[in-house]
Amino acid sequence: MKKFLVTGAFGQIGSELVPALQQKYGVENIIAMGNRNIPQDFAGVVEKLELPNFEGLKTLIKKYDVGEIYHMVSLLSAKGEEVPDLAWEVNVQSLKDVLDLAREYKLKVFWPSSIAAFGPTTPRENTPQQTILEPTTMYGVTKVAGELLCQYYHFKYGIDIRSVRYPGLISIEVEPSGGTTDYAAAIYFQAVKNGQYTFYVRPDTTLPMMYMDDAVKGTIQLMETKANKLTIHTSYNFAAMSFQAHEVAEEIQKHMKLKVDYQPDHRQAIADSWPQSIDDSVARKDWGWQHEYDLAKMTERMLSGIKERFK
Ligand code: SER
């Protein structure tokens, strides 16, 4: 069996995608590649490599006879504003390397785009699949460039590459860092640990969000869909729920005491440049995407999971 290589395997998504792939395809068939935060007790095949590194990646593909890559490594939006050159290198150059290796070794590729591909000129409500892409962050610029590169390699070289525009992701295993949507996950951890959370956005800030179980399920589902069903070769709109910042606080307050206050910082402008809700009907039609978690169900799951982790 050809192997699966996951880059960014110990990031927010990778940490939950890798165990799901291990369960489905066998622990020995998943190569978890990362650079930082590799857990001491990780059960599986690990490779340490910092990207971009074309030759290093090529060596791994040959060593393991890799057939599919989930290329998850990425610098997120807020971090990207601190180090825009590095964001370009990691997000775009390493994608181009993966696509060039996909040509050479006939690899199937998954690559994550984001709601950050949209910008202030995009319609903010029910944002359509095909719309204006004029992001104002370097992260968003890398996602638009990446989407177009994926589509180009698909049509020019026939590469099977699939992608979704992830909304803000909320998960128990790894707290996100360096992003703009992080507050929607951080509040759960702070609620359990301290009973207090200071938002860095206004209470009415509304962004599309998704629970990680749905994100992982959808990602694998897209990769398993027959290629002839797919009509989008940039990146699929992908959605589950949207809520205002204060609504997540109120949902948690139904279960426990939690004090919140609001001190918006530079991330507010990024949040304000992104859509509030996403029309993902093309994903639902083409590959049967359906989410399971809404705010209430996710909140129960997050609070019980975090209490279990930190007890
Ligand atoms: N969660 C990401 C961020 O906030 C968006 O893709 O940067």
PDB file of C-alpha atoms and ligand atoms in Angstrom:
ATOM      1  CA  MET A   1       0.000   0.000   0.000  1.00  0.00           C
ATOM      2  CA  LYS A   2       1.208   3.474  -0.881  1.00  0.00           C
ATOM      3  CA  LYS A   3       1.758   5.668   2.152  1.00  0.00           C
ATOM      4  CA  PHE A   4       0.150   8.936   3.251  1.00  0.00           C
ATOM      5  CA  LEU A   5       2.385  11.862   4.168  1.00  0.00           C
ATOM      6  CA  VAL A   6       0.957  14.581   6.428  1.00  0.00           C
ATOM      7  CA  THR A   7       2.966  17.803   6.680  1.00  0.00           C
ATOM      8  CA  GLY A   8       2.219  20.091   9.615  1.00  0.00           C
ATOM      9  CA  ALA A   9       1.223  16.869  11.381  1.00  0.00           C
ATOM     10  CA  PHE A  10       1.446  18.392  14.865  1.00  0.00           C
ATOM     11  CA  GLY A  11      -0.424  21.607  14.145  1.00  0.00           C
ATOM     12  CA  GLN A  12      -4.042  22.270  15.029  1.00  0.00           C
ATOM     13  CA  ILE A  13      -5.571  20.231  12.202  1.00  0.00           C
ATOM     14  CA  GLY A  14      -2.770  17.683  11.769  1.00  0.00           C
ATOM     15  CA  SER A  15      -2.991  16.619  15.417  1.00  0.00           C
ATOM     16  CA  GLU A  16      -6.508  15.323  14.823  1.00  0.00           C
ATOM     17  CA  LEU A  17      -6.234  14.406  11.142  1.00  0.00           C
ATOM     18  CA  VAL A  18      -3.288  12.026  11.719  1.00  0.00           C
ATOM     19  CA  PRO A  19      -5.093   9.788  14.273  1.00  0.00           C
ATOM     20  CA  ALA A  20      -8.170   9.689  11.997  1.00  0.00           C
ATOM     21  CA  LEU A  21      -6.026   8.610   9.025  1.00  0.00           C
ATOM     22  CA  GLN A  22      -4.142   6.103  11.188  1.00  0.00           C
ATOM     23  CA  GLN A  23      -7.410   4.543  12.235  1.00  0.00           C
ATOM     24  CA  LYS A  24      -8.675   4.334   8.686  1.00  0.00           C
ATOM     25  CA  TYR A  25      -5.551   3.221   6.823  1.00  0.00           C
ATOM     26  CA  GLY A  26      -3.291   1.709   9.521  1.00  0.00           C
ATOM     27  CA  VAL A  27      -0.726   3.373  11.807  1.00  0.00           C
ATOM     28  CA  GLU A  28       2.247   2.180   9.733  1.00  0.00           C
ATOM     29  CA  ASN A  29       0.868   3.801   6.565  1.00  0.00           C
ATOM     30  CA  ILE A  30       0.745   7.386   7.869  1.00  0.00           C
ATOM     31  CA  ILE A  31       3.963   9.428   7.925  1.00  0.00           C
ATOM     32  CA  ALA A  32       3.571  12.353  10.330  1.00  0.00           C
ATOM     33  CA  MET A  33       5.942  15.126   9.351  1.00  0.00           C
ATOM     34  CA  GLY A  34       6.528  18.137  11.560  1.00  0.00           C
ATOM     35  CA  ASN A  35       9.123  20.503  12.840  1.00  0.00           C
ATOM     36  CA  ARG A  36       7.958  21.707  16.246  1.00  0.00           C
ATOM     37  CA  ASN A  37       5.717  20.430  19.068  1.00  0.00           C
ATOM     38  CA  ILE A  38       6.292  16.757  18.273  1.00  0.00           C
ATOM     39  CA  PRO A  39       4.834  14.932  21.292  1.00  0.00           C
ATOM     40  CA  GLN A  40       7.289  12.614  23.103  1.00  0.00           C
ATOM     41  CA  ASP A  41       4.687   9.869  23.259  1.00  0.00           C
ATOM     42  CA  PHE A  42       3.498  10.115  19.618  1.00  0.00           C
ATOM     43  CA  ALA A  43       2.442   6.667  18.427  1.00  0.00           C
ATOM     44  CA  GLY A  44       3.294   6.328  14.753  1.00  0.00           C
ATOM     45  CA  VAL A  45       5.867   7.082  12.068  1.00  0.00           C
ATOM     46  CA  VAL A  46       7.459  10.526  12.545  1.00  0.00           C
ATOM     47  CA  GLU A  47       9.773  12.585  10.360  1.00  0.00           C
ATOM     48  CA  LYS A  48      11.187  15.938  11.422  1.00  0.00           C
ATOM     49  CA  LEU A  49      11.591  18.441   8.589  1.00  0.00           C
ATOM     50  CA  GLU A  50      11.179  22.185   8.234  1.00  0.00           C
ATOM     51  CA  LEU A  51       9.526  23.367   5.011  1.00  0.00           C
ATOM     52  CA  PRO A  52      10.139  24.602   2.382  1.00  0.00           C
ATOM     53  CA  ASN A  53      12.755  21.944   1.634  1.00  0.00           C
ATOM     54  CA  PHE A  54      12.279  20.433  -1.825  1.00  0.00           C
ATOM     55  CA  GLU A  55      15.059  17.833  -1.567  1.00  0.00           C
ATOM     56  CA  GLY A  56      14.066  16.809   1.964  1.00  0.00           C
ATOM     57  CA  LEU A  57      10.475  16.276   0.884  1.00  0.00           C
ATOM     58  CA  LYS A  58      11.560  14.342  -2.205  1.00  0.00           C
ATOM     59  CA  THR A  59      13.705  12.035  -0.078  1.00  0.00           C
ATOM     60  CA  LEU A  60      10.737  11.248   2.188  1.00  0.00           C
ATOM     61  CA  ILE A  61       8.408  10.591  -0.759  1.00  0.00           C
ATOM     62  CA  LYS A  62      10.885   8.084  -2.189  1.00  0.00           C
ATOM     63  CA  LYS A  63      11.779   6.521   1.184  1.00  0.00           C
ATOM     64  CA  TYR A  64       8.162   5.682   2.020  1.00  0.00           C
ATOM     65  CA  ASP A  65       6.691   5.287  -1.493  1.00  0.00           C
ATOM     66  CA  VAL A  66       4.182   8.029  -0.723  1.00  0.00           C
ATOM     67  CA  GLY A  67       0.973   8.122  -2.784  1.00  0.00           C
ATOM     68  CA  GLU A  68      -0.978  10.908  -1.068  1.00  0.00           C
ATOM     69  CA  ILE A  69       0.051  14.110   0.664  1.00  0.00           C
ATOM     70  CA  TYR A  70      -2.023  16.132   3.096  1.00  0.00           C
ATOM     71  CA  HIS A  71       0.016  19.321   2.981  1.00  0.00           C
ATOM     72  CA  MET A  72      -1.230  20.997   6.162  1.00  0.00           C
ATOM     73  CA  VAL A  73       1.718  23.151   7.205  1.00  0.00           C
ATOM     74  CA  SER A  74       0.783  26.840   7.260  1.00  0.00           C
ATOM     75  CA  LEU A  75       1.424  30.117   9.050  1.00  0.00           C
ATOM     76  CA  LEU A  76      -1.937  31.636  10.039  1.00  0.00           C
ATOM     77  CA  SER A  77      -3.300  35.145   9.599  1.00  0.00           C
ATOM     78  CA  ALA A  78      -2.097  37.076  12.658  1.00  0.00           C
ATOM     79  CA  LYS A  79       1.360  35.431  12.619  1.00  0.00           C
ATOM     80  CA  GLY A  80       1.588  36.086   8.876  1.00  0.00           C
ATOM     81  CA  GLU A  81       1.299  39.827   9.494  1.00  0.00           C
ATOM     82  CA  GLU A  82       4.345  39.658  11.796  1.00  0.00           C
ATOM     83  CA  VAL A  83       6.495  37.712   9.324  1.00  0.00           C
ATOM     84  CA  PRO A  84       4.973  38.110   5.839  1.00  0.00           C
ATOM     85  CA  ASP A  85       8.070  36.892   3.962  1.00  0.00           C
ATOM     86  CA  LEU A  86       8.156  33.680   5.962  1.00  0.00           C
ATOM     87  CA  ALA A  87       4.393  33.232   5.456  1.00  0.00           C
ATOM     88  CA  TRP A  88       4.936  33.378   1.689  1.00  0.00           C
ATOM     89  CA  GLU A  89       7.821  30.883   1.853  1.00  0.00           C
ATOM     90  CA  VAL A  90       6.012  28.367   4.036  1.00  0.00           C
ATOM     91  CA  ASN A  91       2.548  28.728   2.548  1.00  0.00           C
ATOM     92  CA  VAL A  92       3.296  29.188  -1.171  1.00  0.00           C
ATOM     93  CA  GLN A  93       6.820  27.925  -1.899  1.00  0.00           C
ATOM     94  CA  SER A  94       6.270  24.669  -0.009  1.00  0.00           C
ATOM     95  CA  LEU A  95       2.963  24.173  -1.873  1.00  0.00           C
ATOM     96  CA  LYS A  96       4.716  24.657  -5.207  1.00  0.00           C
ATOM     97  CA  ASP A  97       7.321  22.089  -4.126  1.00  0.00           C
ATOM     98  CA  VAL A  98       4.545  19.624  -3.246  1.00  0.00           C
ATOM     99  CA  LEU A  99       2.812  20.201  -6.590  1.00  0.00           C
ATOM    100  CA  ASP A 100       6.054  19.741  -8.533  1.00  0.00           C
ATOM    101  CA  LEU A 101       6.708  16.493  -6.647  1.00  0.00           C
ATOM    102  CA  ALA A 102       3.099  15.472  -7.289  1.00  0.00           C
ATOM    103  CA  ARG A 103       3.840  15.754 -11.026  1.00  0.00           C
ATOM    104  CA  GLU A 104       6.980  13.675 -10.721  1.00  0.00           C
ATOM    105  CA  TYR A 105       5.607  10.956  -8.407  1.00  0.00           C
ATOM    106  CA  LYS A 106       1.903  11.024  -9.425  1.00  0.00           C
ATOM    107  CA  LEU A 107       0.715  12.023  -5.967  1.00  0.00           C
ATOM    108  CA  LYS A 108      -2.801  12.891  -4.890  1.00  0.00           C
ATOM    109  CA  VAL A 109      -2.767  16.096  -2.833  1.00  0.00           C
ATOM    110  CA  PHE A 110      -4.894  17.799  -0.189  1.00  0.00           C
ATOM    111  CA  TRP A 111      -4.137  21.428   0.568  1.00  0.00           C
ATOM    112  CA  PRO A 112      -5.999  23.717   2.989  1.00  0.00           C
ATOM    113  CA  SER A 113      -7.302  27.104   1.919  1.00  0.00           C
ATOM    114  CA  SER A 114      -9.250  29.383   4.256  1.00  0.00           C
ATOM    115  CA  ILE A 115     -11.998  31.969   4.615  1.00  0.00           C
ATOM    116  CA  ALA A 116      -8.995  34.323   4.677  1.00  0.00           C
ATOM    117  CA  ALA A 117      -8.922  34.069   0.861  1.00  0.00           C
ATOM    118  CA  PHE A 118     -11.866  36.487   0.971  1.00  0.00           C
ATOM    119  CA  GLY A 119     -11.535  40.182   1.752  1.00  0.00           C
ATOM    120  CA  PRO A 120     -13.442  43.385   2.437  1.00  0.00           C
ATOM    121  CA  THR A 121     -14.828  43.572  -1.126  1.00  0.00           C
ATOM    122  CA  THR A 122     -16.311  40.048  -0.916  1.00  0.00           C
ATOM    123  CA  PRO A 123     -20.054  39.794  -0.124  1.00  0.00           C
ATOM    124  CA  ARG A 124     -20.009  39.035   3.626  1.00  0.00           C
ATOM    125  CA  GLU A 125     -23.293  37.161   4.009  1.00  0.00           C
ATOM    126  CA  ASN A 126     -23.670  33.708   2.526  1.00  0.00           C
ATOM    127  CA  THR A 127     -20.458  34.246   0.562  1.00  0.00           C
ATOM    128  CA  PRO A 128     -20.758  32.398  -2.774  1.00  0.00           C
ATOM    129  CA  GLN A 129     -18.329  29.757  -4.034  1.00  0.00           C
ATOM    130  CA  GLN A 130     -17.215  31.970  -6.920  1.00  0.00           C
ATOM    131  CA  THR A 131     -16.767  35.554  -5.815  1.00  0.00           C
ATOM    132  CA  ILE A 132     -14.301  38.424  -5.347  1.00  0.00           C
ATOM    133  CA  LEU A 133     -10.981  37.353  -3.779  1.00  0.00           C
ATOM    134  CA  GLU A 134      -9.115  40.489  -2.653  1.00  0.00           C
ATOM    135  CA  PRO A 135      -7.688  39.630   0.800  1.00  0.00           C
ATOM    136  CA  THR A 136      -5.810  42.243   2.819  1.00  0.00           C
ATOM    137  CA  THR A 137      -3.583  39.893   4.856  1.00  0.00           C
ATOM    138  CA  MET A 138      -0.444  38.099   3.614  1.00  0.00           C
ATOM    139  CA  TYR A 139      -2.053  34.866   4.809  1.00  0.00           C
ATOM    140  CA  GLY A 140      -5.036  35.556   2.548  1.00  0.00           C
ATOM    141  CA  VAL A 141      -2.743  36.448  -0.347  1.00  0.00           C
ATOM    142  CA  THR A 142      -0.944  33.105   0.072  1.00  0.00           C
ATOM    143  CA  LYS A 143      -4.269  31.272   0.092  1.00  0.00           C
ATOM    144  CA  VAL A 144      -5.499  32.931  -3.129  1.00  0.00           C
ATOM    145  CA  ALA A 145      -2.124  32.303  -4.804  1.00  0.00           C
ATOM    146  CA  GLY A 146      -2.224  28.698  -3.585  1.00  0.00           C
ATOM    147  CA  GLU A 147      -5.761  28.125  -4.840  1.00  0.00           C
ATOM    148  CA  LEU A 148      -4.849  29.397  -8.289  1.00  0.00           C
ATOM    149  CA  LEU A 149      -1.666  27.328  -8.325  1.00  0.00           C
ATOM    150  CA  CYS A 150      -3.665  24.195  -7.453  1.00  0.00           C
ATOM    151  CA  GLN A 151      -6.155  24.867 -10.231  1.00  0.00           C
ATOM    152  CA  TYR A 152      -3.346  25.594 -12.687  1.00  0.00           C
ATOM    153  CA  TYR A 153      -1.521  22.321 -11.901  1.00  0.00           C
ATOM    154  CA  HIS A 154      -4.789  20.424 -12.166  1.00  0.00           C
ATOM    155  CA  PHE A 155      -5.613  21.694 -15.660  1.00  0.00           C
ATOM    156  CA  LYS A 156      -2.038  21.912 -16.983  1.00  0.00           C
ATOM    157  CA  TYR A 157      -0.639  18.645 -15.576  1.00  0.00           C
ATOM    158  CA  GLY A 158      -3.733  16.651 -14.596  1.00  0.00           C
ATOM    159  CA  ILE A 159      -2.840  16.506 -10.902  1.00  0.00           C
ATOM    160  CA  ASP A 160      -5.539  15.307  -8.520  1.00  0.00           C
ATOM    161  CA  ILE A 161      -5.514  18.042  -5.894  1.00  0.00           C
ATOM    162  CA  ARG A 162      -8.346  18.830  -3.538  1.00  0.00           C
ATOM    163  CA  SER A 163      -8.940  21.686  -1.163  1.00  0.00           C
ATOM    164  CA  VAL A 164     -11.426  23.337   1.185  1.00  0.00           C
ATOM    165  CA  ARG A 165     -11.615  26.879   2.531  1.00  0.00           C
ATOM    166  CA  TYR A 166     -11.614  26.087   6.255  1.00  0.00           C
ATOM    167  CA  PRO A 167     -13.543  28.407   8.543  1.00  0.00           C
ATOM    168  CA  GLY A 168     -12.272  29.036  12.107  1.00  0.00           C
ATOM    169  CA  LEU A 169     -11.622  25.618  13.649  1.00  0.00           C
ATOM    170  CA  ILE A 170     -12.333  24.736  17.268  1.00  0.00           C
ATOM    171  CA  SER A 171     -10.744  21.696  18.878  1.00  0.00           C
ATOM    172  CA  ILE A 172      -9.780  20.068  22.150  1.00  0.00           C
ATOM    173  CA  GLU A 173      -6.370  18.580  21.298  1.00  0.00           C
ATOM    174  CA  VAL A 174      -4.386  21.650  20.285  1.00  0.00           C
ATOM    175  CA  GLU A 175      -5.182  25.276  21.031  1.00  0.00           C
ATOM    176  CA  PRO A 176      -4.698  27.267  17.840  1.00  0.00           C
ATOM    177  CA  SER A 177      -2.164  30.077  17.785  1.00  0.00           C
ATOM    178  CA  GLY A 178      -1.268  32.806  15.349  1.00  0.00           C
ATOM    179  CA  GLY A 179      -4.771  33.045  13.869  1.00  0.00           C
ATOM    180  CA  THR A 180      -7.651  35.498  14.057  1.00  0.00           C
ATOM    181  CA  THR A 181     -10.405  32.992  14.833  1.00  0.00           C
ATOM    182  CA  ASP A 182      -8.447  31.579  17.825  1.00  0.00           C
ATOM    183  CA  TYR A 183     -10.743  33.285  20.390  1.00  0.00           C
ATOM    184  CA  ALA A 184     -13.552  30.841  19.601  1.00  0.00           C
ATOM    185  CA  ALA A 185     -11.359  27.964  20.811  1.00  0.00           C
ATOM    186  CA  ALA A 186      -9.328  29.796  23.483  1.00  0.00           C
ATOM    187  CA  ILE A 187     -12.459  30.815  25.411  1.00  0.00           C
ATOM    188  CA  TYR A 188     -13.253  27.152  26.194  1.00  0.00           C
ATOM    189  CA  PHE A 189      -9.773  26.512  27.602  1.00  0.00           C
ATOM    190  CA  GLN A 190      -9.818  29.724  29.663  1.00  0.00           C
ATOM    191  CA  ALA A 191     -13.354  29.028  30.904  1.00  0.00           C
ATOM    192  CA  VAL A 192     -12.300  25.642  32.302  1.00  0.00           C
ATOM    193  CA  LYS A 193      -8.910  26.794  33.630  1.00  0.00           C
ATOM    194  CA  ASN A 194      -9.722  30.299  34.976  1.00  0.00           C
ATOM    195  CA  GLY A 195     -13.454  31.012  34.620  1.00  0.00           C
ATOM    196  CA  GLN A 196     -12.527  34.202  32.773  1.00  0.00           C
ATOM    197  CA  TYR A 197     -11.809  35.226  29.179  1.00  0.00           C
ATOM    198  CA  THR A 198     -10.808  38.510  27.546  1.00  0.00           C
ATOM    199  CA  PHE A 199     -11.842  38.614  23.897  1.00  0.00           C
ATOM    200  CA  TYR A 200      -9.549  40.463  21.470  1.00  0.00           C
ATOM    201  CA  VAL A 201     -12.557  41.195  19.249  1.00  0.00           C
ATOM    202  CA  ARG A 202     -15.849  43.069  19.739  1.00  0.00           C
ATOM    203  CA  PRO A 203     -18.871  41.161  21.088  1.00  0.00           C
ATOM    204  CA  ASP A 204     -20.719  41.432  17.749  1.00  0.00           C
ATOM    205  CA  THR A 205     -17.831  39.931  15.703  1.00  0.00           C
ATOM    206  CA  THR A 206     -19.344  37.197  13.545  1.00  0.00           C
ATOM    207  CA  LEU A 207     -17.258  34.602  11.711  1.00  0.00           C
ATOM    208  CA  PRO A 208     -17.833  31.152  10.189  1.00  0.00           C
ATOM    209  CA  MET A 209     -16.641  28.380  12.522  1.00  0.00           C
ATOM    210  CA  MET A 210     -16.489  24.566  12.623  1.00  0.00           C
ATOM    211  CA  TYR A 211     -15.819  21.877  15.203  1.00  0.00           C
ATOM    212  CA  MET A 212     -12.674  19.891  14.390  1.00  0.00           C
ATOM    213  CA  ASP A 213     -14.433  16.505  14.159  1.00  0.00           C
ATOM    214  CA  ASP A 214     -16.514  17.885  11.300  1.00  0.00           C
ATOM    215  CA  ALA A 215     -13.441  19.420   9.638  1.00  0.00           C
ATOM    216  CA  VAL A 216     -11.522  16.132   9.727  1.00  0.00           C
ATOM    217  CA  LYS A 217     -14.518  14.107   8.598  1.00  0.00           C
ATOM    218  CA  GLY A 218     -15.145  16.473   5.667  1.00  0.00           C
ATOM    219  CA  THR A 219     -11.483  16.527   4.648  1.00  0.00           C
ATOM    220  CA  ILE A 220     -11.253  12.742   4.422  1.00  0.00           C
ATOM    221  CA  GLN A 221     -14.662  12.575   2.726  1.00  0.00           C
ATOM    222  CA  LEU A 222     -13.511  15.005   0.021  1.00  0.00           C
ATOM    223  CA  MET A 223     -10.323  12.981  -0.543  1.00  0.00           C
ATOM    224  CA  GLU A 224     -12.368   9.794  -0.951  1.00  0.00           C
ATOM    225  CA  THR A 225     -14.844  11.231  -3.459  1.00  0.00           C
ATOM    226  CA  LYS A 226     -14.581  10.022  -7.078  1.00  0.00           C
ATOM    227  CA  ALA A 227     -12.613  12.611  -9.057  1.00  0.00           C
ATOM    228  CA  ASN A 228     -15.307  12.951 -11.736  1.00  0.00           C
ATOM    229  CA  LYS A 229     -17.759  14.348  -9.161  1.00  0.00           C
ATOM    230  CA  LEU A 230     -15.580  17.349  -8.351  1.00  0.00           C
ATOM    231  CA  THR A 231     -16.349  20.602 -10.156  1.00  0.00           C
ATOM    232  CA  ILE A 232     -14.155  22.980  -8.126  1.00  0.00           C
ATOM    233  CA  HIS A 233     -10.387  22.897  -8.583  1.00  0.00           C
ATOM    234  CA  THR A 234      -9.473  26.021  -6.622  1.00  0.00           C
ATOM    235  CA  SER A 235     -10.992  25.299  -3.187  1.00  0.00           C
ATOM    236  CA  TYR A 236     -14.464  24.396  -1.915  1.00  0.00           C
ATOM    237  CA  ASN A 237     -16.428  26.692   0.398  1.00  0.00           C
ATOM    238  CA  PHE A 238     -16.866  24.630   3.577  1.00  0.00           C
ATOM    239  CA  ALA A 239     -19.112  25.657   6.470  1.00  0.00           C
ATOM    240  CA  ALA A 240     -20.933  24.544   9.580  1.00  0.00           C
ATOM    241  CA  MET A 241     -22.010  27.462  11.807  1.00  0.00           C
ATOM    242  CA  SER A 242     -21.596  31.199  12.360  1.00  0.00           C
ATOM    243  CA  PHE A 243     -21.931  33.001  15.681  1.00  0.00           C
ATOM    244  CA  GLN A 244     -21.203  36.338  17.288  1.00  0.00           C
ATOM    245  CA  ALA A 245     -18.380  36.360  19.869  1.00  0.00           C
ATOM    246  CA  HIS A 246     -20.779  37.040  22.746  1.00  0.00           C
ATOM    247  CA  GLU A 247     -22.927  34.058  21.733  1.00  0.00           C
ATOM    248  CA  VAL A 248     -20.159  31.553  22.408  1.00  0.00           C
ATOM    249  CA  ALA A 249     -19.690  33.111  25.872  1.00  0.00           C
ATOM    250  CA  GLU A 250     -23.427  32.840  26.570  1.00  0.00           C
ATOM    251  CA  GLU A 251     -23.505  29.230  25.417  1.00  0.00           C
ATOM    252  CA  ILE A 252     -20.675  28.355  27.831  1.00  0.00           C
ATOM    253  CA  GLN A 253     -22.457  30.273  30.618  1.00  0.00           C
ATOM    254  CA  LYS A 254     -25.360  27.818  30.300  1.00  0.00           C
ATOM    255  CA  HIS A 255     -22.964  25.186  31.688  1.00  0.00           C
ATOM    256  CA  MET A 256     -20.648  27.070  34.040  1.00  0.00           C
ATOM    257  CA  LYS A 257     -19.678  30.431  35.530  1.00  0.00           C
ATOM    258  CA  LEU A 258     -17.640  32.519  33.108  1.00  0.00           C
ATOM    259  CA  LYS A 259     -16.694  36.200  33.180  1.00  0.00           C
ATOM    260  CA  VAL A 260     -15.846  37.889  29.904  1.00  0.00           C
ATOM    261  CA  ASP A 261     -14.647  41.261  28.754  1.00  0.00           C
ATOM    262  CA  TYR A 262     -13.687  42.677  25.373  1.00  0.00           C
ATOM    263  CA  GLN A 263     -10.429  44.407  24.421  1.00  0.00           C
ATOM    264  CA  PRO A 264     -10.278  44.463  20.607  1.00  0.00           C
ATOM    265  CA  ASP A 265      -6.748  44.579  19.146  1.00  0.00           C
ATOM    266  CA  HIS A 266      -5.183  44.494  15.653  1.00  0.00           C
ATOM    267  CA  ARG A 267      -6.952  41.211  14.905  1.00  0.00           C
ATOM    268  CA  GLN A 268     -10.328  42.996  14.838  1.00  0.00           C
ATOM    269  CA  ALA A 269      -9.535  44.520  11.438  1.00  0.00           C
ATOM    270  CA  ILE A 270      -8.683  41.077  10.050  1.00  0.00           C
ATOM    271  CA  ALA A 271     -11.926  39.616  11.426  1.00  0.00           C
ATOM    272  CA  ASP A 272     -13.893  42.512   9.925  1.00  0.00           C
ATOM    273  CA  SER A 273     -12.398  41.805   6.491  1.00  0.00           C
ATOM    274  CA  TRP A 274     -13.697  38.213   6.398  1.00  0.00           C
ATOM    275  CA  PRO A 275     -17.189  36.847   5.627  1.00  0.00           C
ATOM    276  CA  GLN A 276     -19.755  36.304   8.362  1.00  0.00           C
ATOM    277  CA  SER A 277     -21.341  33.274   6.737  1.00  0.00           C
ATOM    278  CA  ILE A 278     -20.487  30.976   3.850  1.00  0.00           C
ATOM    279  CA  ASP A 279     -22.582  29.330   1.124  1.00  0.00           C
ATOM    280  CA  ASP A 280     -21.123  25.826   0.851  1.00  0.00           C
ATOM    281  CA  SER A 281     -23.906  24.352  -1.282  1.00  0.00           C
ATOM    282  CA  VAL A 282     -21.464  23.267  -4.023  1.00  0.00           C
ATOM    283  CA  ALA A 283     -19.545  21.056  -1.535  1.00  0.00           C
ATOM    284  CA  ARG A 284     -22.858  19.652  -0.274  1.00  0.00           C
ATOM    285  CA  LYS A 285     -23.932  18.849  -3.832  1.00  0.00           C
ATOM    286  CA  ASP A 286     -20.627  17.582  -5.287  1.00  0.00           C
ATOM    287  CA  TRP A 287     -19.388  15.375  -2.450  1.00  0.00           C
ATOM    288  CA  GLY A 288     -22.267  15.165   0.018  1.00  0.00           C
ATOM    289  CA  TRP A 289     -20.753  17.389   2.709  1.00  0.00           C
ATOM    290  CA  GLN A 290     -22.902  17.589   5.881  1.00  0.00           C
ATOM    291  CA  HIS A 291     -21.838  19.026   9.222  1.00  0.00           C
ATOM    292  CA  GLU A 292     -22.900  17.513  12.503  1.00  0.00           C
ATOM    293  CA  TYR A 293     -21.961  20.071  15.175  1.00  0.00           C
ATOM    294  CA  ASP A 294     -23.750  23.337  15.942  1.00  0.00           C
ATOM    295  CA  LEU A 295     -22.769  25.766  18.713  1.00  0.00           C
ATOM    296  CA  ALA A 296     -24.734  23.962  21.445  1.00  0.00           C
ATOM    297  CA  LYS A 297     -23.449  20.476  20.596  1.00  0.00           C
ATOM    298  CA  MET A 298     -19.875  21.693  20.154  1.00  0.00           C
ATOM    299  CA  THR A 299     -19.952  23.522  23.499  1.00  0.00           C
ATOM    300  CA  GLU A 300     -20.986  20.392  25.400  1.00  0.00           C
ATOM    301  CA  ARG A 301     -18.246  18.414  23.658  1.00  0.00           C
ATOM    302  CA  MET A 302     -15.538  21.057  24.171  1.00  0.00           C
ATOM    303  CA  LEU A 303     -16.264  21.572  27.867  1.00  0.00           C
ATOM    304  CA  SER A 304     -16.397  17.875  28.730  1.00  0.00           C
ATOM    305  CA  GLY A 305     -13.294  17.144  26.617  1.00  0.00           C
ATOM    306  CA  ILE A 306     -11.198  19.942  28.137  1.00  0.00           C
ATOM    307  CA  LYS A 307     -12.274  19.054  31.694  1.00  0.00           C
ATOM    308  CA  GLU A 308     -11.207  15.481  31.004  1.00  0.00           C
ATOM    309  CA  ARG A 309      -7.833  16.598  29.595  1.00  0.00           C
ATOM    310  CA  PHE A 310      -6.940  18.917  32.463  1.00  0.00           C
ATOM    311  CA  LYS A 311      -8.408  17.053  35.440  1.00  0.00           C
TER     312      LYS A 311
HETATM  313  N1  SER B   1      -8.178  30.195  11.487  1.00  0.00           N
HETATM  314  C1  SER B   1      -7.431  30.941  10.526  1.00  0.00           C
HETATM  315  C2  SER B   1      -6.953  32.213  11.081  1.00  0.00           C
HETATM  316  O1  SER B   1      -7.595  32.745  11.946  1.00  0.00           O
HETATM  317  C3  SER B   1      -8.294  31.222   9.321  1.00  0.00           C
HETATM  318  O2  SER B   1      -8.019  30.265   8.366  1.00  0.00           O
HETATM  319  O3  SER B   1      -5.961  32.718  10.652  1.00  0.00           O
END
